[in-house]
Amino acid sequence: WLIEKVKEVKIESIHLVPSLLSLLLQDGLEQCISLKKVFTIGERLPVAVQREFFRKLPQAQLFVFYGCTEAPGATFREILPNEGFGDRVILGKPQNNKKIYLLDKYKVPVPIGVPGEIFVGGRISRGYVKNNTLTRERFIPDPFTGKPGDRMYQTGDMGRFLEDGNIEYLGRTDFQVKIRGIRIEPAEVDIRVTEHPSILECVTVAKEDASGDNRLISYYVRNKQAQPLKENELSEFIRKRLPEYMVPAAFVAIDKIPLLFNGKIDRKSLPDLEIVGSRISEAAQGSVLEKQLTDIWEEILDAKQVSRRDNYFELGGNSLKVLRLCQRIKSDLDKTVSVAEVYENPTIKNLAKLLQDEKRGERFSHFFGGASGQTPI
């Protein structure tokens, strides 16, 4: 409907949230040849969407506002077609009627290049209607102007100042999660996934598995004109760009990112972990050893339908569960394997092949001084 209206009225300028812009680019926005300026606000604008925009609407300019209902239009900049589509999200510089502060947890300004939470001063909202508690929490006195009554708004966004005065967006404080004890920003995973030429959009969230551990799940929308993805292609792609603890346990293809009524991403409507875990996977076939390893994996990982080619870490394995695996292989199968060998052979097929290598046993025993009765960690 919106595309038809733009064509009918010959609209030249339009404001959209990035997730809605992405959806329209998939549904024929290139037909809107009257468009000259497109403004985005409210969310991070993925690199893949920028790339698609300039490919389909070469006649139009693309602008990004940073702000929210409480403090609209805090920064503004034009994204140029020749920027190179780097992986950083640059918000621009503060508008004339706004003040931007990047503060640490003690509300102290951070140096250039150091991450901090974004606070906006200047012309901001008065507060929330009939919610004085939340107003006092988010709209706090501005100690940097020296004027009584001045306030600033705590956005919940993270960023850092660059040398040229621009602000780089680093994600939401409330979306940060801990994986294996390390705090990460899922938006960074989104950025890396959308660097793949076949991926148009991505949303990464953390969900608890049956054992209570957080696992990263990346939901992606594939570019319909791109080549189909090969098995494990995204996992291998991300492993070259991010540390192991930031590699999602699963990549889930969906037709479109679910949106709220205001056009922002509806994370609660993404498939839950049980749905993700019920994917059809080939049953472990082959040797008796492979089937024994499958039983151990399924018990430790609390997983079902584990296949010979499934990756231990993509199913929720971590360093502690690797230790448990080494101990179970020793106690149940009377075979010895090191932590390093599990990392190098993370599938049942490869691990079974390793354990069946008779010459490996001699090399292993010699390397560890003949202490074959111990589990090396």
mmCIF file of C-alpha atoms in Angstrom:
data_model
loop_
_atom_site.group_PDB
_atom_site.id
_atom_site.type_symbol
_atom_site.label_atom_id
_atom_site.label_comp_id
_atom_site.label_asym_id
_atom_site.label_seq_id
_atom_site.Cartn_x
_atom_site.Cartn_y
_atom_site.Cartn_z
ATOM 1 C CA TRP A 1 0.000 0.000 0.000
ATOM 2 C CA LEU A 2 2.729 2.483 0.967
ATOM 3 C CA ILE A 3 4.653 1.920 -2.259
ATOM 4 C CA GLU A 4 1.520 2.479 -4.325
ATOM 5 C CA LYS A 5 0.787 5.689 -2.402
ATOM 6 C CA VAL A 6 4.303 7.021 -2.990
ATOM 7 C CA LYS A 7 3.926 6.333 -6.717
ATOM 8 C CA GLU A 8 0.429 7.839 -6.883
ATOM 9 C CA VAL A 9 1.234 11.092 -5.056
ATOM 10 C CA LYS A 10 4.799 11.257 -6.414
ATOM 11 C CA ILE A 11 6.249 11.662 -2.938
ATOM 12 C CA GLU A 12 9.805 13.012 -2.975
ATOM 13 C CA SER A 13 10.761 12.738 0.712
ATOM 14 C CA ILE A 14 9.900 10.047 3.242
ATOM 15 C CA HIS A 15 10.836 9.110 6.826
ATOM 16 C CA LEU A 16 11.164 5.396 7.694
ATOM 17 C CA VAL A 17 12.619 3.197 10.392
ATOM 18 C CA PRO A 18 15.408 0.991 8.925
ATOM 19 C CA SER A 19 13.522 -2.291 9.355
ATOM 20 C CA LEU A 20 10.580 -0.912 7.356
ATOM 21 C CA LEU A 21 12.944 0.470 4.717
ATOM 22 C CA SER A 22 14.455 -2.996 4.347
ATOM 23 C CA LEU A 23 11.014 -4.534 3.917
ATOM 24 C CA LEU A 24 10.034 -1.980 1.261
ATOM 25 C CA LEU A 25 13.282 -2.570 -0.630
ATOM 26 C CA GLN A 26 12.278 -6.209 -0.914
ATOM 27 C CA ASP A 27 8.756 -5.332 -2.059
ATOM 28 C CA GLY A 28 9.457 -2.964 -4.946
ATOM 29 C CA LEU A 29 10.535 0.409 -3.555
ATOM 30 C CA GLU A 30 12.688 0.873 -6.680
ATOM 31 C CA GLN A 31 9.430 1.589 -8.546
ATOM 32 C CA CYS A 32 9.156 4.874 -6.614
ATOM 33 C CA ILE A 33 11.240 6.917 -9.029
ATOM 34 C CA SER A 34 9.882 10.173 -7.554
ATOM 35 C CA LEU A 35 11.814 9.635 -4.311
ATOM 36 C CA LYS A 36 14.679 12.064 -3.839
ATOM 37 C CA LYS A 37 15.355 11.900 -0.102
ATOM 38 C CA VAL A 38 14.881 9.053 2.374
ATOM 39 C CA PHE A 39 15.389 9.711 6.089
ATOM 40 C CA THR A 40 15.822 6.893 8.611
ATOM 41 C CA ILE A 41 15.525 7.076 12.379
ATOM 42 C CA GLY A 42 14.865 4.825 15.359
ATOM 43 C CA GLU A 43 17.203 1.886 14.734
ATOM 44 C CA ARG A 44 20.640 0.954 13.456
ATOM 45 C CA LEU A 45 20.756 1.103 9.655
ATOM 46 C CA PRO A 46 22.407 -2.161 8.511
ATOM 47 C CA VAL A 47 25.181 -1.964 5.937
ATOM 48 C CA ALA A 48 23.358 -4.466 3.711
ATOM 49 C CA VAL A 49 20.284 -2.210 3.629
ATOM 50 C CA GLN A 50 22.451 0.786 2.689
ATOM 51 C CA ARG A 51 23.993 -1.221 -0.132
ATOM 52 C CA GLU A 52 20.582 -2.361 -1.381
ATOM 53 C CA PHE A 53 19.211 1.186 -1.175
ATOM 54 C CA PHE A 54 21.826 2.676 -3.486
ATOM 55 C CA ARG A 55 21.547 -0.260 -5.874
ATOM 56 C CA LYS A 56 17.779 0.123 -6.257
ATOM 57 C CA LEU A 57 17.379 3.890 -5.762
ATOM 58 C CA PRO A 58 20.470 5.480 -7.323
ATOM 59 C CA GLN A 59 18.610 8.772 -7.812
ATOM 60 C CA ALA A 60 17.860 9.228 -4.094
ATOM 61 C CA GLN A 61 19.818 10.521 -1.115
ATOM 62 C CA LEU A 62 19.940 8.565 2.142
ATOM 63 C CA PHE A 63 20.032 10.318 5.518
ATOM 64 C CA VAL A 64 20.188 8.981 9.050
ATOM 65 C CA PHE A 65 18.809 10.721 12.128
ATOM 66 C CA TYR A 66 19.788 9.519 15.568
ATOM 67 C CA GLY A 67 17.285 10.146 18.301
ATOM 68 C CA CYS A 68 14.146 8.905 19.984
ATOM 69 C CA THR A 69 10.726 10.218 20.984
ATOM 70 C CA GLU A 70 12.210 11.652 24.190
ATOM 71 C CA ALA A 71 15.081 13.395 22.359
ATOM 72 C CA PRO A 72 14.400 13.473 18.606
ATOM 73 C CA GLY A 73 16.955 14.484 16.005
ATOM 74 C CA ALA A 74 20.001 14.443 18.257
ATOM 75 C CA THR A 75 22.395 13.822 15.354
ATOM 76 C CA PHE A 76 22.040 13.870 11.577
ATOM 77 C CA ARG A 77 24.152 12.962 8.567
ATOM 78 C CA GLU A 78 23.963 11.926 4.923
ATOM 79 C CA ILE A 79 25.206 8.480 3.944
ATOM 80 C CA LEU A 80 27.071 8.651 0.640
ATOM 81 C CA PRO A 81 27.111 5.892 -1.999
ATOM 82 C CA ASN A 82 30.912 5.862 -2.105
ATOM 83 C CA GLU A 83 31.457 5.423 1.636
ATOM 84 C CA GLY A 84 32.509 1.824 1.108
ATOM 85 C CA PHE A 85 29.848 0.376 3.415
ATOM 86 C CA GLY A 86 32.227 -0.175 6.310
ATOM 87 C CA ASP A 87 31.089 -2.210 9.281
ATOM 88 C CA ARG A 88 30.858 0.795 11.633
ATOM 89 C CA VAL A 89 27.556 2.587 12.223
ATOM 90 C CA ILE A 90 28.275 6.332 12.216
ATOM 91 C CA LEU A 91 25.486 8.487 13.651
ATOM 92 C CA GLY A 92 26.915 11.860 12.713
ATOM 93 C CA LYS A 93 27.496 14.966 14.821
ATOM 94 C CA PRO A 94 25.183 16.684 17.343
ATOM 95 C CA GLN A 95 22.537 19.041 15.967
ATOM 96 C CA ASN A 96 22.735 22.722 16.917
ATOM 97 C CA ASN A 97 19.959 22.470 19.514
ATOM 98 C CA LYS A 98 21.301 19.296 21.130
ATOM 99 C CA LYS A 99 24.163 18.370 23.426
ATOM 100 C CA ILE A 100 25.550 14.831 23.342
ATOM 101 C CA TYR A 101 27.425 13.349 26.288
ATOM 102 C CA LEU A 102 29.102 9.949 26.403
ATOM 103 C CA LEU A 103 29.369 8.937 30.056
ATOM 104 C CA ASP A 104 30.632 5.965 32.039
ATOM 105 C CA LYS A 105 28.651 4.209 34.769
ATOM 106 C CA TYR A 106 29.581 6.999 37.210
ATOM 107 C CA LYS A 107 28.184 9.657 34.824
ATOM 108 C CA VAL A 108 31.715 10.876 34.036
ATOM 109 C CA PRO A 109 32.587 11.821 30.419
ATOM 110 C CA VAL A 110 34.734 9.244 28.606
ATOM 111 C CA PRO A 111 37.703 10.153 26.352
ATOM 112 C CA ILE A 112 37.564 10.059 22.549
ATOM 113 C CA GLY A 113 37.426 6.463 21.331
ATOM 114 C CA VAL A 114 36.224 5.021 24.643
ATOM 115 C CA PRO A 115 32.696 3.520 24.760
ATOM 116 C CA GLY A 116 30.117 5.230 26.929
ATOM 117 C CA GLU A 117 26.366 5.540 27.302
ATOM 118 C CA ILE A 118 24.774 8.271 25.202
ATOM 119 C CA PHE A 119 23.008 11.097 27.067
ATOM 120 C CA VAL A 120 21.206 13.877 25.194
ATOM 121 C CA GLY A 121 20.812 17.410 26.528
ATOM 122 C CA GLY A 122 19.300 20.559 25.071
ATOM 123 C CA ARG A 123 15.789 20.444 23.629
ATOM 124 C CA ILE A 124 14.314 17.238 24.995
ATOM 125 C CA SER A 125 10.881 16.096 26.150
ATOM 126 C CA ARG A 126 9.443 17.082 29.526
ATOM 127 C CA GLY A 127 8.984 13.477 30.596
ATOM 128 C CA TYR A 128 6.428 10.683 30.563
ATOM 129 C CA VAL A 129 2.741 11.404 31.074
ATOM 130 C CA LYS A 130 1.502 10.085 34.445
ATOM 131 C CA ASN A 131 4.783 8.265 35.088
ATOM 132 C CA ASN A 132 6.866 10.413 37.395
ATOM 133 C CA THR A 133 9.006 7.489 38.532
ATOM 134 C CA LEU A 134 10.264 6.699 35.023
ATOM 135 C CA THR A 135 10.637 10.408 34.267
ATOM 136 C CA ARG A 136 12.954 10.875 37.262
ATOM 137 C CA GLU A 137 14.914 7.783 36.245
ATOM 138 C CA ARG A 138 15.523 8.725 32.596
ATOM 139 C CA PHE A 139 15.445 12.553 32.677
ATOM 140 C CA ILE A 140 18.164 13.624 35.072
ATOM 141 C CA PRO A 141 19.820 16.973 35.922
ATOM 142 C CA ASP A 142 22.433 18.102 33.403
ATOM 143 C CA PRO A 143 25.549 18.924 35.465
ATOM 144 C CA PHE A 144 27.568 20.111 32.464
ATOM 145 C CA THR A 145 25.692 23.306 31.517
ATOM 146 C CA GLY A 146 25.904 25.049 34.875
ATOM 147 C CA LYS A 147 22.261 26.131 34.531
ATOM 148 C CA PRO A 148 19.741 25.076 37.202
ATOM 149 C CA GLY A 149 16.821 23.154 35.734
ATOM 150 C CA ASP A 150 18.661 21.888 32.651
ATOM 151 C CA ARG A 151 18.189 18.171 32.119
ATOM 152 C CA MET A 152 19.571 15.386 29.959
ATOM 153 C CA TYR A 153 17.990 12.154 28.756
ATOM 154 C CA GLN A 154 19.597 8.761 29.374
ATOM 155 C CA THR A 155 19.097 6.895 26.068
ATOM 156 C CA GLY A 156 20.303 3.403 26.947
ATOM 157 C CA ASP A 157 22.440 3.447 23.772
ATOM 158 C CA MET A 158 26.191 2.933 23.702
ATOM 159 C CA GLY A 159 28.576 4.876 21.497
ATOM 160 C CA ARG A 160 31.954 6.544 21.256
ATOM 161 C CA PHE A 161 33.286 9.791 19.868
ATOM 162 C CA LEU A 162 35.602 9.552 16.865
ATOM 163 C CA GLU A 163 38.506 11.900 16.213
ATOM 164 C CA ASP A 164 36.473 13.891 13.661
ATOM 165 C CA GLY A 165 33.629 14.567 16.116
ATOM 166 C CA ASN A 166 31.250 11.957 14.713
ATOM 167 C CA ILE A 167 29.626 9.418 17.024
ATOM 168 C CA GLU A 168 29.876 5.701 16.378
ATOM 169 C CA TYR A 169 26.898 3.637 17.530
ATOM 170 C CA LEU A 170 27.775 0.507 19.537
ATOM 171 C CA GLY A 171 24.376 -0.937 20.437
ATOM 172 C CA ARG A 172 21.891 -0.988 23.304
ATOM 173 C CA THR A 173 22.800 -1.443 26.955
ATOM 174 C CA ASP A 174 19.603 -3.445 27.492
ATOM 175 C CA PHE A 175 20.421 -5.828 24.609
ATOM 176 C CA GLN A 176 23.870 -6.684 25.954
ATOM 177 C CA VAL A 177 24.163 -10.283 27.114
ATOM 178 C CA LYS A 178 26.691 -12.542 28.759
ATOM 179 C CA ILE A 179 27.911 -15.559 26.816
ATOM 180 C CA ARG A 180 30.332 -17.857 28.662
ATOM 181 C CA GLY A 181 30.831 -15.086 31.207
ATOM 182 C CA ILE A 182 31.772 -12.481 28.596
ATOM 183 C CA ARG A 183 29.530 -9.464 27.969
ATOM 184 C CA ILE A 184 28.835 -8.947 24.272
ATOM 185 C CA GLU A 185 26.688 -6.749 22.048
ATOM 186 C CA PRO A 186 24.471 -8.795 19.661
ATOM 187 C CA ALA A 187 24.363 -5.861 17.228
ATOM 188 C CA GLU A 188 28.034 -6.508 16.474
ATOM 189 C CA VAL A 189 27.098 -10.009 15.343
ATOM 190 C CA ASP A 190 24.324 -8.538 13.165
ATOM 191 C CA ILE A 191 26.845 -6.278 11.465
ATOM 192 C CA ARG A 192 29.174 -9.176 10.658
ATOM 193 C CA VAL A 193 26.391 -11.450 9.401
ATOM 194 C CA THR A 194 25.057 -8.773 7.036
ATOM 195 C CA GLU A 195 28.540 -8.439 5.539
ATOM 196 C CA HIS A 196 27.800 -11.740 3.798
ATOM 197 C CA PRO A 197 26.696 -10.906 0.234
ATOM 198 C CA SER A 198 23.634 -13.186 0.475
ATOM 199 C CA ILE A 199 22.238 -11.636 3.681
ATOM 200 C CA LEU A 200 19.978 -8.605 3.634
ATOM 201 C CA GLU A 201 19.012 -8.325 7.316
ATOM 202 C CA CYS A 202 19.914 -9.983 10.590
ATOM 203 C CA VAL A 203 18.741 -9.851 14.196
ATOM 204 C CA THR A 204 20.730 -11.701 16.848
ATOM 205 C CA VAL A 205 19.284 -12.446 20.275
ATOM 206 C CA ALA A 206 20.327 -14.502 23.278
ATOM 207 C CA LYS A 207 18.018 -17.270 24.432
ATOM 208 C CA GLU A 208 18.407 -19.813 27.196
ATOM 209 C CA ASP A 209 18.736 -23.455 26.241
ATOM 210 C CA ALA A 210 17.327 -26.311 28.331
ATOM 211 C CA SER A 211 20.392 -26.282 30.585
ATOM 212 C CA GLY A 212 19.976 -22.566 31.367
ATOM 213 C CA ASP A 213 22.948 -21.356 29.307
ATOM 214 C CA ASN A 214 22.610 -18.361 27.006
ATOM 215 C CA ARG A 215 22.970 -19.126 23.311
ATOM 216 C CA LEU A 216 23.131 -16.643 20.466
ATOM 217 C CA ILE A 217 20.558 -17.169 17.734
ATOM 218 C CA SER A 218 20.827 -15.175 14.497
ATOM 219 C CA TYR A 219 17.666 -14.721 12.448
ATOM 220 C CA TYR A 220 18.381 -13.577 8.920
ATOM 221 C CA VAL A 221 16.594 -12.562 5.743
ATOM 222 C CA ARG A 222 18.333 -13.749 2.596
ATOM 223 C CA ASN A 223 18.602 -11.577 -0.477
ATOM 224 C CA LYS A 224 16.224 -13.271 -2.904
ATOM 225 C CA GLN A 225 18.533 -12.552 -5.826
ATOM 226 C CA ALA A 226 21.598 -14.062 -4.148
ATOM 227 C CA GLN A 227 22.895 -17.606 -4.401
ATOM 228 C CA PRO A 228 21.458 -20.156 -1.912
ATOM 229 C CA LEU A 229 23.586 -20.652 1.192
ATOM 230 C CA LYS A 230 25.595 -23.835 1.582
ATOM 231 C CA GLU A 231 25.474 -25.891 4.771
ATOM 232 C CA ASN A 232 27.450 -24.234 7.610
ATOM 233 C CA GLU A 233 28.396 -21.372 5.267
ATOM 234 C CA LEU A 234 27.370 -18.651 7.719
ATOM 235 C CA SER A 235 29.097 -20.331 10.661
ATOM 236 C CA GLU A 236 32.362 -20.543 8.747
ATOM 237 C CA PHE A 237 31.930 -16.963 7.516
ATOM 238 C CA ILE A 238 31.447 -15.596 11.047
ATOM 239 C CA ARG A 239 34.267 -17.655 12.569
ATOM 240 C CA LYS A 240 36.704 -15.769 10.361
ATOM 241 C CA ARG A 241 35.440 -12.441 11.713
ATOM 242 C CA LEU A 242 34.511 -12.940 15.365
ATOM 243 C CA PRO A 243 35.863 -14.868 18.371
ATOM 244 C CA GLU A 244 34.361 -18.287 19.060
ATOM 245 C CA TYR A 245 32.160 -17.098 21.942
ATOM 246 C CA MET A 246 30.405 -14.655 19.591
ATOM 247 C CA VAL A 247 29.591 -17.230 16.906
ATOM 248 C CA PRO A 248 25.825 -17.936 17.022
ATOM 249 C CA ALA A 249 24.739 -21.422 17.987
ATOM 250 C CA ALA A 250 22.175 -21.359 15.188
ATOM 251 C CA PHE A 251 21.303 -19.376 12.085
ATOM 252 C CA VAL A 252 17.602 -19.282 11.280
ATOM 253 C CA ALA A 253 16.283 -18.190 7.889
ATOM 254 C CA ILE A 254 13.013 -16.244 8.022
ATOM 255 C CA ASP A 255 11.001 -14.526 5.307
ATOM 256 C CA LYS A 256 11.012 -11.149 7.042
ATOM 257 C CA ILE A 257 11.943 -9.560 10.349
ATOM 258 C CA PRO A 258 8.787 -9.173 12.503
ATOM 259 C CA LEU A 259 7.923 -5.559 13.264
ATOM 260 C CA LEU A 260 5.965 -3.735 15.948
ATOM 261 C CA PHE A 261 3.185 -1.278 15.078
ATOM 262 C CA ASN A 262 5.757 1.552 15.078
ATOM 263 C CA GLY A 263 7.965 -0.256 12.560
ATOM 264 C CA LYS A 264 10.674 -1.303 15.021
ATOM 265 C CA ILE A 265 11.871 -4.888 15.378
ATOM 266 C CA ASP A 266 9.587 -7.166 17.391
ATOM 267 C CA ARG A 267 12.109 -9.474 19.061
ATOM 268 C CA LYS A 268 9.446 -11.300 21.067
ATOM 269 C CA SER A 269 7.891 -12.634 17.857
ATOM 270 C CA LEU A 270 11.073 -14.345 16.685
ATOM 271 C CA PRO A 271 10.914 -18.181 16.848
ATOM 272 C CA ASP A 272 11.804 -19.492 20.290
ATOM 273 C CA LEU A 273 14.693 -21.807 21.060
ATOM 274 C CA GLU A 274 12.530 -24.915 21.064
ATOM 275 C CA ILE A 275 11.464 -24.215 17.491
ATOM 276 C CA VAL A 276 15.055 -23.604 16.470
ATOM 277 C CA GLY A 277 16.171 -26.803 18.164
ATOM 278 C CA SER A 278 13.597 -28.955 16.422
ATOM 279 C CA ARG A 279 15.261 -28.628 13.036
ATOM 280 C CA ILE A 280 15.521 -31.866 11.114
ATOM 281 C CA SER A 281 19.052 -33.165 11.386
ATOM 282 C CA GLU A 282 20.390 -36.406 9.992
ATOM 283 C CA ALA A 283 20.574 -39.098 12.639
ATOM 284 C CA ALA A 284 24.052 -40.122 13.626
ATOM 285 C CA GLN A 285 24.901 -43.076 11.464
ATOM 286 C CA GLY A 286 28.027 -45.128 11.046
ATOM 287 C CA SER A 287 30.208 -46.783 13.626
ATOM 288 C CA VAL A 288 29.286 -47.901 17.118
ATOM 289 C CA LEU A 289 31.723 -45.296 18.439
ATOM 290 C CA GLU A 290 29.853 -42.505 16.664
ATOM 291 C CA LYS A 291 26.582 -43.635 18.225
ATOM 292 C CA GLN A 292 28.214 -43.775 21.664
ATOM 293 C CA LEU A 293 29.538 -40.247 21.186
ATOM 294 C CA THR A 294 26.080 -39.129 20.073
ATOM 295 C CA ASP A 295 24.550 -40.384 23.325
ATOM 296 C CA ILE A 296 27.172 -38.508 25.356
ATOM 297 C CA TRP A 297 26.694 -35.304 23.360
ATOM 298 C CA GLU A 298 22.916 -35.391 23.669
ATOM 299 C CA GLU A 299 23.141 -35.842 27.423
ATOM 300 C CA ILE A 300 25.725 -33.104 28.046
ATOM 301 C CA LEU A 301 24.157 -30.618 25.621
ATOM 302 C CA ASP A 302 20.560 -31.610 26.369
ATOM 303 C CA ALA A 303 20.035 -31.853 22.614
ATOM 304 C CA LYS A 304 18.091 -34.169 20.347
ATOM 305 C CA GLN A 305 18.658 -35.471 16.824
ATOM 306 C CA VAL A 306 22.383 -34.709 16.908
ATOM 307 C CA SER A 307 23.983 -35.589 13.587
ATOM 308 C CA ARG A 308 27.498 -36.678 12.692
ATOM 309 C CA ARG A 309 28.194 -33.256 11.193
ATOM 310 C CA ASP A 310 26.752 -31.037 13.934
ATOM 311 C CA ASN A 311 29.245 -28.707 15.585
ATOM 312 C CA TYR A 312 29.599 -29.183 19.362
ATOM 313 C CA PHE A 313 29.813 -25.452 19.991
ATOM 314 C CA GLU A 314 26.908 -24.542 17.726
ATOM 315 C CA LEU A 315 24.743 -26.876 19.816
ATOM 316 C CA GLY A 316 25.613 -24.995 23.000
ATOM 317 C CA GLY A 317 29.000 -26.413 23.927
ATOM 318 C CA ASN A 318 31.432 -24.243 25.861
ATOM 319 C CA SER A 319 34.758 -24.679 27.651
ATOM 320 C CA LEU A 320 33.170 -26.266 30.737
ATOM 321 C CA LYS A 321 31.144 -28.663 28.625
ATOM 322 C CA VAL A 322 34.292 -29.605 26.720
ATOM 323 C CA LEU A 323 35.846 -30.674 30.025
ATOM 324 C CA ARG A 324 32.753 -32.738 30.801
ATOM 325 C CA LEU A 325 32.961 -34.319 27.359
ATOM 326 C CA CYS A 326 36.613 -35.276 27.854
ATOM 327 C CA GLN A 327 35.784 -36.824 31.228
ATOM 328 C CA ARG A 328 32.790 -38.752 29.865
ATOM 329 C CA ILE A 329 34.784 -40.112 26.934
ATOM 330 C CA LYS A 330 37.382 -41.352 29.411
ATOM 331 C CA SER A 331 34.899 -42.876 31.877
ATOM 332 C CA ASP A 332 32.385 -44.288 29.366
ATOM 333 C CA LEU A 333 34.603 -45.268 26.445
ATOM 334 C CA ASP A 334 37.993 -45.683 28.127
ATOM 335 C CA LYS A 335 39.529 -43.346 25.581
ATOM 336 C CA THR A 336 41.487 -40.166 26.169
ATOM 337 C CA VAL A 337 41.052 -36.892 24.338
ATOM 338 C CA SER A 338 42.382 -33.416 25.064
ATOM 339 C CA VAL A 339 40.482 -30.141 25.165
ATOM 340 C CA ALA A 340 42.497 -28.880 22.195
ATOM 341 C CA GLU A 341 41.557 -31.946 20.164
ATOM 342 C CA VAL A 342 37.857 -31.360 20.808
ATOM 343 C CA TYR A 343 38.187 -27.783 19.559
ATOM 344 C CA GLU A 344 40.013 -29.039 16.465
ATOM 345 C CA ASN A 345 37.481 -31.832 15.863
ATOM 346 C CA PRO A 346 34.101 -30.408 16.946
ATOM 347 C CA THR A 347 31.907 -32.912 15.042
ATOM 348 C CA ILE A 348 31.064 -36.500 15.975
ATOM 349 C CA LYS A 349 32.362 -37.709 12.627
ATOM 350 C CA ASN A 350 35.790 -36.105 13.075
ATOM 351 C CA LEU A 351 36.063 -36.871 16.781
ATOM 352 C CA ALA A 352 35.276 -40.558 16.218
ATOM 353 C CA LYS A 353 37.849 -40.708 13.440
ATOM 354 C CA LEU A 354 40.406 -39.157 15.790
ATOM 355 C CA LEU A 355 39.676 -41.631 18.592
ATOM 356 C CA GLN A 356 39.951 -44.568 16.184
ATOM 357 C CA ASP A 357 43.409 -43.502 15.050
ATOM 358 C CA GLU A 358 45.670 -46.116 16.687
ATOM 359 C CA LYS A 359 48.868 -44.222 15.880
ATOM 360 C CA ARG A 360 47.384 -41.127 17.524
ATOM 361 C CA GLY A 361 47.238 -43.019 20.829
ATOM 362 C CA GLU A 362 50.967 -43.611 20.699
ATOM 363 C CA ARG A 363 51.677 -39.981 19.798
ATOM 364 C CA PHE A 364 49.318 -38.735 22.508
ATOM 365 C CA SER A 365 50.894 -40.915 25.221
ATOM 366 C CA HIS A 366 54.394 -39.902 24.199
ATOM 367 C CA PHE A 367 53.507 -36.199 24.137
ATOM 368 C CA PHE A 368 52.072 -36.293 27.657
ATOM 369 C CA GLY A 369 54.915 -38.321 29.113
ATOM 370 C CA GLY A 370 53.045 -41.619 29.119
ATOM 371 C CA ALA A 371 50.358 -40.375 31.510
ATOM 372 C CA SER A 372 47.652 -42.112 29.531
ATOM 373 C CA GLY A 373 45.486 -42.573 32.588
ATOM 374 C CA GLN A 374 44.870 -38.834 32.968
ATOM 375 C CA THR A 375 42.611 -36.508 31.065
ATOM 376 C CA PRO A 376 44.719 -33.576 29.846
ATOM 377 C CA ILE A 377 43.088 -30.167 30.152
#
